């Protein structure tokens, strides 16, 4: 059992250590939302690496090196209890490198929910909607080989959806046609079956789930892993009966520096102080 999966012992945990939730942008907020419900007694620091967004188009080795370097700084600055890497594109390329570089830190990762999709599908046709980086990864191909060998899995790498989700959440106008074009390849129809599950393989996409439902050519399950990730984090963090930080505002940090108005408003609407 790798060190990263051992639950933390209560004795080893300082009461004010935060949980760090990380993404390239706003996508990790979909995971933070669930994590706060399940771990209400802990302080959270949300880090958006907006200086490097989007991760989807980065070369693998460059992104891995960037993430290992960046986490070195984040771990020093925040001394977190646990890190939730709420980004498929980051974790599928750098999860192992992060665990190797920082063996004392617990990393909870995010990977496309291919296993639950394969267990749930009735038609056997499953699509994975993710960034171009995530669909290219050997990690993702390995998940399909290990857990979905009996399904027909279509990998759909969307070059634009993460940025469209960022715009949508900030209240900008995002035309339906732009979204329809990105999700269209997910819908596969054969003589006897059609896609019944689409895995949301990028944490930005749950923000668009209602739009996806409205624009889908037929109803499917859109699988969002946020709650499962939060449950995993909960299982590693010792329970503390009394809330330790009743008044403390959780905070957001942006690697690009001062947030613009829309970003600040968004982070504040999630109860995050932007520093
Ligand atoms: N939210 C990230 C993910 O889960 C990716 C967005 C990006 O391209 O940076 O994959």
Short mmCIF file of C-alpha atoms and ligand atoms in Angstrom, two decimals:
data_model
loop_
_atom_site.label_atom_id
_atom_site.label_comp_id
_atom_site.label_asym_id
_atom_site.label_seq_id
_atom_site.Cartn_x
_atom_site.Cartn_y
_atom_site.Cartn_z
CA UNK A 1 0.00 0.00 0.00
CA UNK A 2 1.65 3.31 -1.01
CA UNK A 3 2.14 5.85 1.79
CA UNK A 4 -0.26 8.20 0.05
CA UNK A 5 -3.29 6.02 0.78
CA UNK A 6 -2.83 5.61 4.54
CA UNK A 7 -5.37 7.62 6.54
CA UNK A 8 -3.75 10.35 8.58
CA UNK A 9 -3.60 9.64 12.28
CA UNK A 10 -5.29 12.22 14.51
CA UNK A 11 -2.09 12.67 16.47
CA UNK A 12 -0.12 13.60 13.37
CA UNK A 13 -2.50 16.35 12.32
CA UNK A 14 -2.18 19.97 13.37
CA UNK A 15 -5.61 21.42 14.02
CA UNK A 16 -5.30 24.38 11.69
CA UNK A 17 -3.68 22.68 8.73
CA UNK A 18 -5.75 23.34 5.61
CA UNK A 19 -6.78 21.04 2.82
CA UNK A 20 -5.39 22.31 -0.45
CA UNK A 21 -7.62 21.92 -3.51
CA UNK A 22 -5.85 22.48 -6.79
CA UNK A 23 -6.81 23.01 -10.43
CA UNK A 24 -5.64 24.96 -13.45
CA UNK A 25 -8.66 27.24 -13.10
CA UNK A 26 -12.18 27.17 -11.73
CA UNK A 27 -12.85 23.46 -12.34
CA UNK A 28 -11.69 22.33 -8.92
CA UNK A 29 -14.46 24.40 -7.35
CA UNK A 30 -16.84 21.58 -8.37
CA UNK A 31 -14.80 19.28 -6.13
CA UNK A 32 -14.29 21.85 -3.35
CA UNK A 33 -18.08 22.21 -3.10
CA UNK A 34 -18.46 18.50 -2.27
CA UNK A 35 -15.37 18.34 -0.07
CA UNK A 36 -16.68 21.12 2.15
CA UNK A 37 -19.94 19.27 2.69
CA UNK A 38 -18.15 16.13 3.82
CA UNK A 39 -15.28 17.82 5.71
CA UNK A 40 -16.97 20.86 7.24
CA UNK A 41 -14.56 21.22 10.14
CA UNK A 42 -11.49 21.90 8.03
CA UNK A 43 -10.08 25.03 6.47
CA UNK A 44 -9.60 24.95 2.69
CA UNK A 45 -7.15 26.74 0.42
CA UNK A 46 -8.13 26.72 -3.23
CA UNK A 47 -5.30 27.22 -5.73
CA UNK A 48 -6.01 28.00 -9.38
CA UNK A 49 -2.95 27.89 -11.62
CA UNK A 50 -4.51 30.42 -13.97
CA UNK A 51 -1.09 31.62 -15.11
CA UNK A 52 -0.68 28.26 -16.86
CA UNK A 53 -4.31 27.66 -17.93
CA UNK A 54 -5.32 25.71 -19.97
CA UNK A 55 -3.39 22.55 -19.15
CA UNK A 56 -5.11 20.63 -21.94
CA UNK A 57 -2.62 21.60 -24.65
CA UNK A 58 0.65 21.32 -22.66
CA UNK A 59 3.33 18.77 -23.58
CA UNK A 60 3.35 16.02 -20.94
CA UNK A 61 6.94 16.35 -19.73
CA UNK A 62 6.66 20.14 -19.44
CA UNK A 63 3.41 19.97 -17.49
CA UNK A 64 4.79 17.30 -15.16
CA UNK A 65 7.91 19.35 -14.41
CA UNK A 66 5.84 22.49 -13.94
CA UNK A 67 3.50 20.77 -11.46
CA UNK A 68 6.28 19.20 -9.40
CA UNK A 69 7.96 22.61 -9.14
CA UNK A 70 4.75 24.47 -8.33
CA UNK A 71 3.71 21.98 -5.63
CA UNK A 72 7.10 22.39 -3.99
CA UNK A 73 6.20 26.04 -3.47
CA UNK A 74 2.57 25.39 -2.50
CA UNK A 75 3.52 22.81 0.12
CA UNK A 76 6.04 25.22 1.66
CA UNK A 77 3.58 28.13 1.65
CA UNK A 78 0.49 26.36 2.97
CA UNK A 79 1.77 23.27 4.81
CA UNK A 80 -1.46 21.45 3.94
CA UNK A 81 -2.81 18.39 5.65
CA UNK A 82 -3.78 16.87 2.33
CA UNK A 83 -3.83 17.93 -1.33
CA UNK A 84 -6.76 17.26 -3.61
CA UNK A 85 -5.55 17.51 -7.19
CA UNK A 86 -8.96 18.37 -8.64
CA UNK A 87 -7.77 18.25 -12.23
CA UNK A 88 -7.72 15.20 -14.49
CA UNK A 89 -5.25 16.77 -16.89
CA UNK A 90 -2.77 17.40 -14.08
CA UNK A 91 -3.22 14.23 -12.08
CA UNK A 92 -3.11 11.76 -14.98
CA UNK A 93 0.26 13.15 -16.02
CA UNK A 94 1.85 14.08 -12.71
CA UNK A 95 0.13 12.14 -9.91
CA UNK A 96 2.91 9.57 -9.65
CA UNK A 97 5.65 12.21 -9.92
CA UNK A 98 4.04 14.32 -7.18
CA UNK A 99 3.79 11.34 -4.85
CA UNK A 100 7.42 10.42 -5.57
CA UNK A 101 8.68 13.98 -5.09
CA UNK A 102 6.68 14.61 -1.88
CA UNK A 103 6.32 11.22 -0.18
CA UNK A 104 5.14 12.75 3.11
CA UNK A 105 2.14 14.43 1.52
CA UNK A 106 -1.22 12.74 0.84
CA UNK A 107 -2.45 13.46 -2.67
CA UNK A 108 -6.04 12.65 -3.57
CA UNK A 109 -6.26 12.53 -7.33
CA UNK A 110 -8.84 12.96 -10.03
CA UNK A 111 -9.00 10.59 -12.97
CA UNK A 112 -11.77 9.96 -15.52
CA UNK A 113 -14.56 7.88 -13.92
CA UNK A 114 -14.21 5.05 -16.43
CA UNK A 115 -14.64 2.24 -13.91
CA UNK A 116 -18.02 3.41 -12.54
CA UNK A 117 -19.18 4.18 -16.08
CA UNK A 118 -18.33 0.65 -17.22
CA UNK A 119 -20.19 -0.78 -14.23
CA UNK A 120 -23.27 1.31 -14.88
CA UNK A 121 -23.70 1.34 -18.64
CA UNK A 122 -26.54 -0.72 -20.04
CA UNK A 123 -25.80 -0.16 -23.71
CA UNK A 124 -22.03 -0.75 -23.43
CA UNK A 125 -21.39 2.53 -25.26
CA UNK A 126 -19.55 5.00 -23.04
CA UNK A 127 -17.91 8.30 -23.94
CA UNK A 128 -15.20 10.15 -22.04
CA UNK A 129 -15.33 13.90 -22.52
CA UNK A 130 -12.05 15.46 -21.40
CA UNK A 131 -9.24 17.77 -22.41
CA UNK A 132 -7.00 16.74 -25.33
CA UNK A 133 -4.25 16.07 -22.79
CA UNK A 134 -6.32 13.67 -20.69
CA UNK A 135 -7.53 11.62 -23.66
CA UNK A 136 -3.94 11.26 -24.91
CA UNK A 137 -2.65 9.95 -21.60
CA UNK A 138 -1.46 6.38 -21.20
CA UNK A 139 -3.08 6.57 -17.75
CA UNK A 140 -6.52 7.01 -19.33
CA UNK A 141 -5.91 4.23 -21.86
CA UNK A 142 -4.84 2.00 -18.98
CA UNK A 143 -8.12 2.67 -17.14
CA UNK A 144 -10.03 1.58 -20.22
CA UNK A 145 -7.97 -1.61 -20.60
CA UNK A 146 -8.33 -2.46 -16.90
CA UNK A 147 -11.97 -1.59 -16.28
CA UNK A 148 -13.86 -1.15 -19.52
CA UNK A 149 -12.52 -3.84 -21.82
CA UNK A 150 -16.06 -5.06 -22.48
CA UNK A 151 -17.36 -1.60 -23.39
CA UNK A 152 -16.95 0.48 -26.47
CA UNK A 153 -15.33 3.63 -25.14
CA UNK A 154 -15.11 6.75 -27.25
CA UNK A 155 -12.51 9.30 -26.12
CA UNK A 156 -13.51 12.86 -26.95
CA UNK A 157 -10.77 15.44 -26.44
CA UNK A 158 -12.31 18.87 -26.43
CA UNK A 159 -9.94 21.73 -27.16
CA UNK A 160 -12.40 24.45 -26.11
CA UNK A 161 -14.76 23.32 -23.37
CA UNK A 162 -12.60 24.19 -20.35
CA UNK A 163 -12.29 27.78 -21.57
CA UNK A 164 -15.99 27.89 -22.44
CA UNK A 165 -16.82 26.73 -18.91
CA UNK A 166 -14.59 29.47 -17.48
CA UNK A 167 -16.44 32.05 -19.59
CA UNK A 168 -19.87 30.64 -18.73
CA UNK A 169 -19.24 30.68 -15.00
CA UNK A 170 -18.05 34.29 -15.19
CA UNK A 171 -21.36 35.24 -16.78
CA UNK A 172 -20.10 35.73 -20.34
CA UNK A 173 -22.24 34.79 -23.29
CA UNK A 174 -21.41 31.28 -24.53
CA UNK A 175 -23.29 30.33 -27.70
CA UNK A 176 -25.13 26.99 -27.64
CA UNK A 177 -23.62 26.08 -31.00
CA UNK A 178 -20.09 26.26 -29.61
CA UNK A 179 -20.97 23.79 -26.86
CA UNK A 180 -23.05 21.57 -29.11
CA UNK A 181 -20.07 21.16 -31.46
CA UNK A 182 -17.80 20.06 -28.59
CA UNK A 183 -20.17 17.45 -27.14
CA UNK A 184 -21.55 16.09 -30.44
CA UNK A 185 -18.81 13.40 -30.90
CA UNK A 186 -19.84 11.86 -27.54
CA UNK A 187 -23.09 10.59 -29.00
CA UNK A 188 -22.62 7.29 -30.78
CA UNK A 189 -25.47 5.31 -32.30
CA UNK A 190 -25.23 1.82 -33.75
CA UNK A 191 -28.01 -0.36 -35.19
CA UNK A 192 -28.86 -1.70 -31.75
CA UNK A 193 -27.50 0.70 -29.14
CA UNK A 194 -26.52 4.22 -28.31
CA UNK A 195 -24.30 5.97 -25.81
CA UNK A 196 -25.90 6.07 -22.37
CA UNK A 197 -23.07 7.48 -20.21
CA UNK A 198 -20.72 10.39 -20.74
CA UNK A 199 -17.88 10.65 -18.24
CA UNK A 200 -17.07 14.24 -17.35
CA UNK A 201 -13.31 13.83 -17.48
CA UNK A 202 -12.50 17.45 -16.72
CA UNK A 203 -13.54 19.16 -13.49
CA UNK A 204 -14.59 22.27 -15.40
CA UNK A 205 -17.39 20.47 -17.18
CA UNK A 206 -19.91 19.94 -14.34
CA UNK A 207 -20.45 23.70 -14.44
CA UNK A 208 -21.94 23.16 -17.91
CA UNK A 209 -23.92 20.01 -17.05
CA UNK A 210 -27.31 21.71 -17.37
CA UNK A 211 -26.35 23.11 -20.76
CA UNK A 212 -25.12 19.67 -21.84
CA UNK A 213 -28.46 18.15 -20.78
CA UNK A 214 -30.40 20.73 -22.72
CA UNK A 215 -28.30 20.35 -25.89
CA UNK A 216 -27.84 16.56 -25.85
CA UNK A 217 -29.45 14.73 -28.81
CA UNK A 218 -30.77 12.15 -26.32
CA UNK A 219 -30.64 11.79 -22.53
CA UNK A 220 -27.51 10.24 -21.05
CA UNK A 221 -25.95 10.08 -17.55
CA UNK A 222 -23.25 12.72 -17.19
CA UNK A 223 -20.86 11.22 -14.68
CA UNK A 224 -19.29 13.75 -12.31
CA UNK A 225 -16.63 12.30 -9.97
CA UNK A 226 -16.67 15.19 -7.47
CA UNK A 227 -18.53 13.43 -4.69
CA UNK A 228 -16.39 10.28 -4.95
CA UNK A 229 -13.23 12.40 -4.71
CA UNK A 230 -14.60 14.19 -1.66
CA UNK A 231 -15.47 10.86 -0.03
CA UNK A 232 -11.93 9.66 -0.64
CA UNK A 233 -10.52 12.79 0.99
CA UNK A 234 -12.92 12.40 3.93
CA UNK A 235 -11.71 8.84 4.48
CA UNK A 236 -8.12 10.09 4.90
CA UNK A 237 -8.81 13.02 7.23
CA UNK A 238 -9.48 12.26 10.89
CA UNK A 239 -12.89 13.45 12.05
CA UNK A 240 -12.99 16.29 14.52
CA UNK A 241 -16.31 16.64 16.28
CA UNK A 242 -16.22 20.36 16.83
CA UNK A 243 -15.75 22.80 13.97
CA UNK A 244 -12.31 24.29 14.41
CA UNK A 245 -12.63 27.24 12.13
CA UNK A 246 -16.19 28.50 12.47
CA UNK A 247 -15.30 32.03 11.41
CA UNK A 248 -12.33 31.49 9.17
CA UNK A 249 -12.98 32.23 5.56
CA UNK A 250 -11.45 29.74 3.21
CA UNK A 251 -9.18 31.38 0.71
CA UNK A 252 -8.35 31.25 -2.98
CA UNK A 253 -4.92 31.86 -4.46
CA UNK A 254 -4.36 32.56 -8.15
CA UNK A 255 -0.93 32.01 -9.65
CA UNK A 256 -1.43 34.81 -12.19
CA UNK A 257 -1.67 37.41 -9.45
CA UNK A 258 -4.51 39.79 -8.62
CA UNK A 259 -7.93 38.49 -9.66
CA UNK A 260 -10.14 40.47 -12.02
CA UNK A 261 -13.60 41.50 -10.89
CA UNK A 262 -15.45 38.49 -12.34
CA UNK A 263 -13.02 36.00 -10.82
CA UNK A 264 -13.10 37.68 -7.44
CA UNK A 265 -16.89 37.68 -7.49
CA UNK A 266 -16.95 34.01 -8.46
CA UNK A 267 -14.53 33.01 -5.70
CA UNK A 268 -16.44 35.12 -3.17
CA UNK A 269 -19.68 33.42 -4.21
CA UNK A 270 -18.03 30.15 -3.16
CA UNK A 271 -17.20 31.72 0.19
CA UNK A 272 -13.52 32.10 -0.70
CA UNK A 273 -11.50 35.13 0.26
CA UNK A 274 -9.15 36.02 -2.59
CA UNK A 275 -5.66 36.87 -1.40
N1 LIG B 1 -10.00 21.14 -14.93
C1 LIG B 1 -8.98 20.44 -15.64
C2 LIG B 1 -9.26 18.93 -15.69
O1 LIG B 1 -9.95 18.39 -14.84
C3 LIG B 1 -8.51 20.90 -17.00
C4 LIG B 1 -8.68 22.25 -17.56
C5 LIG B 1 -7.46 22.70 -18.40
O2 LIG B 1 -7.38 22.39 -19.61
O3 LIG B 1 -6.61 23.33 -17.83
O4 LIG B 1 -8.78 18.26 -16.54
#
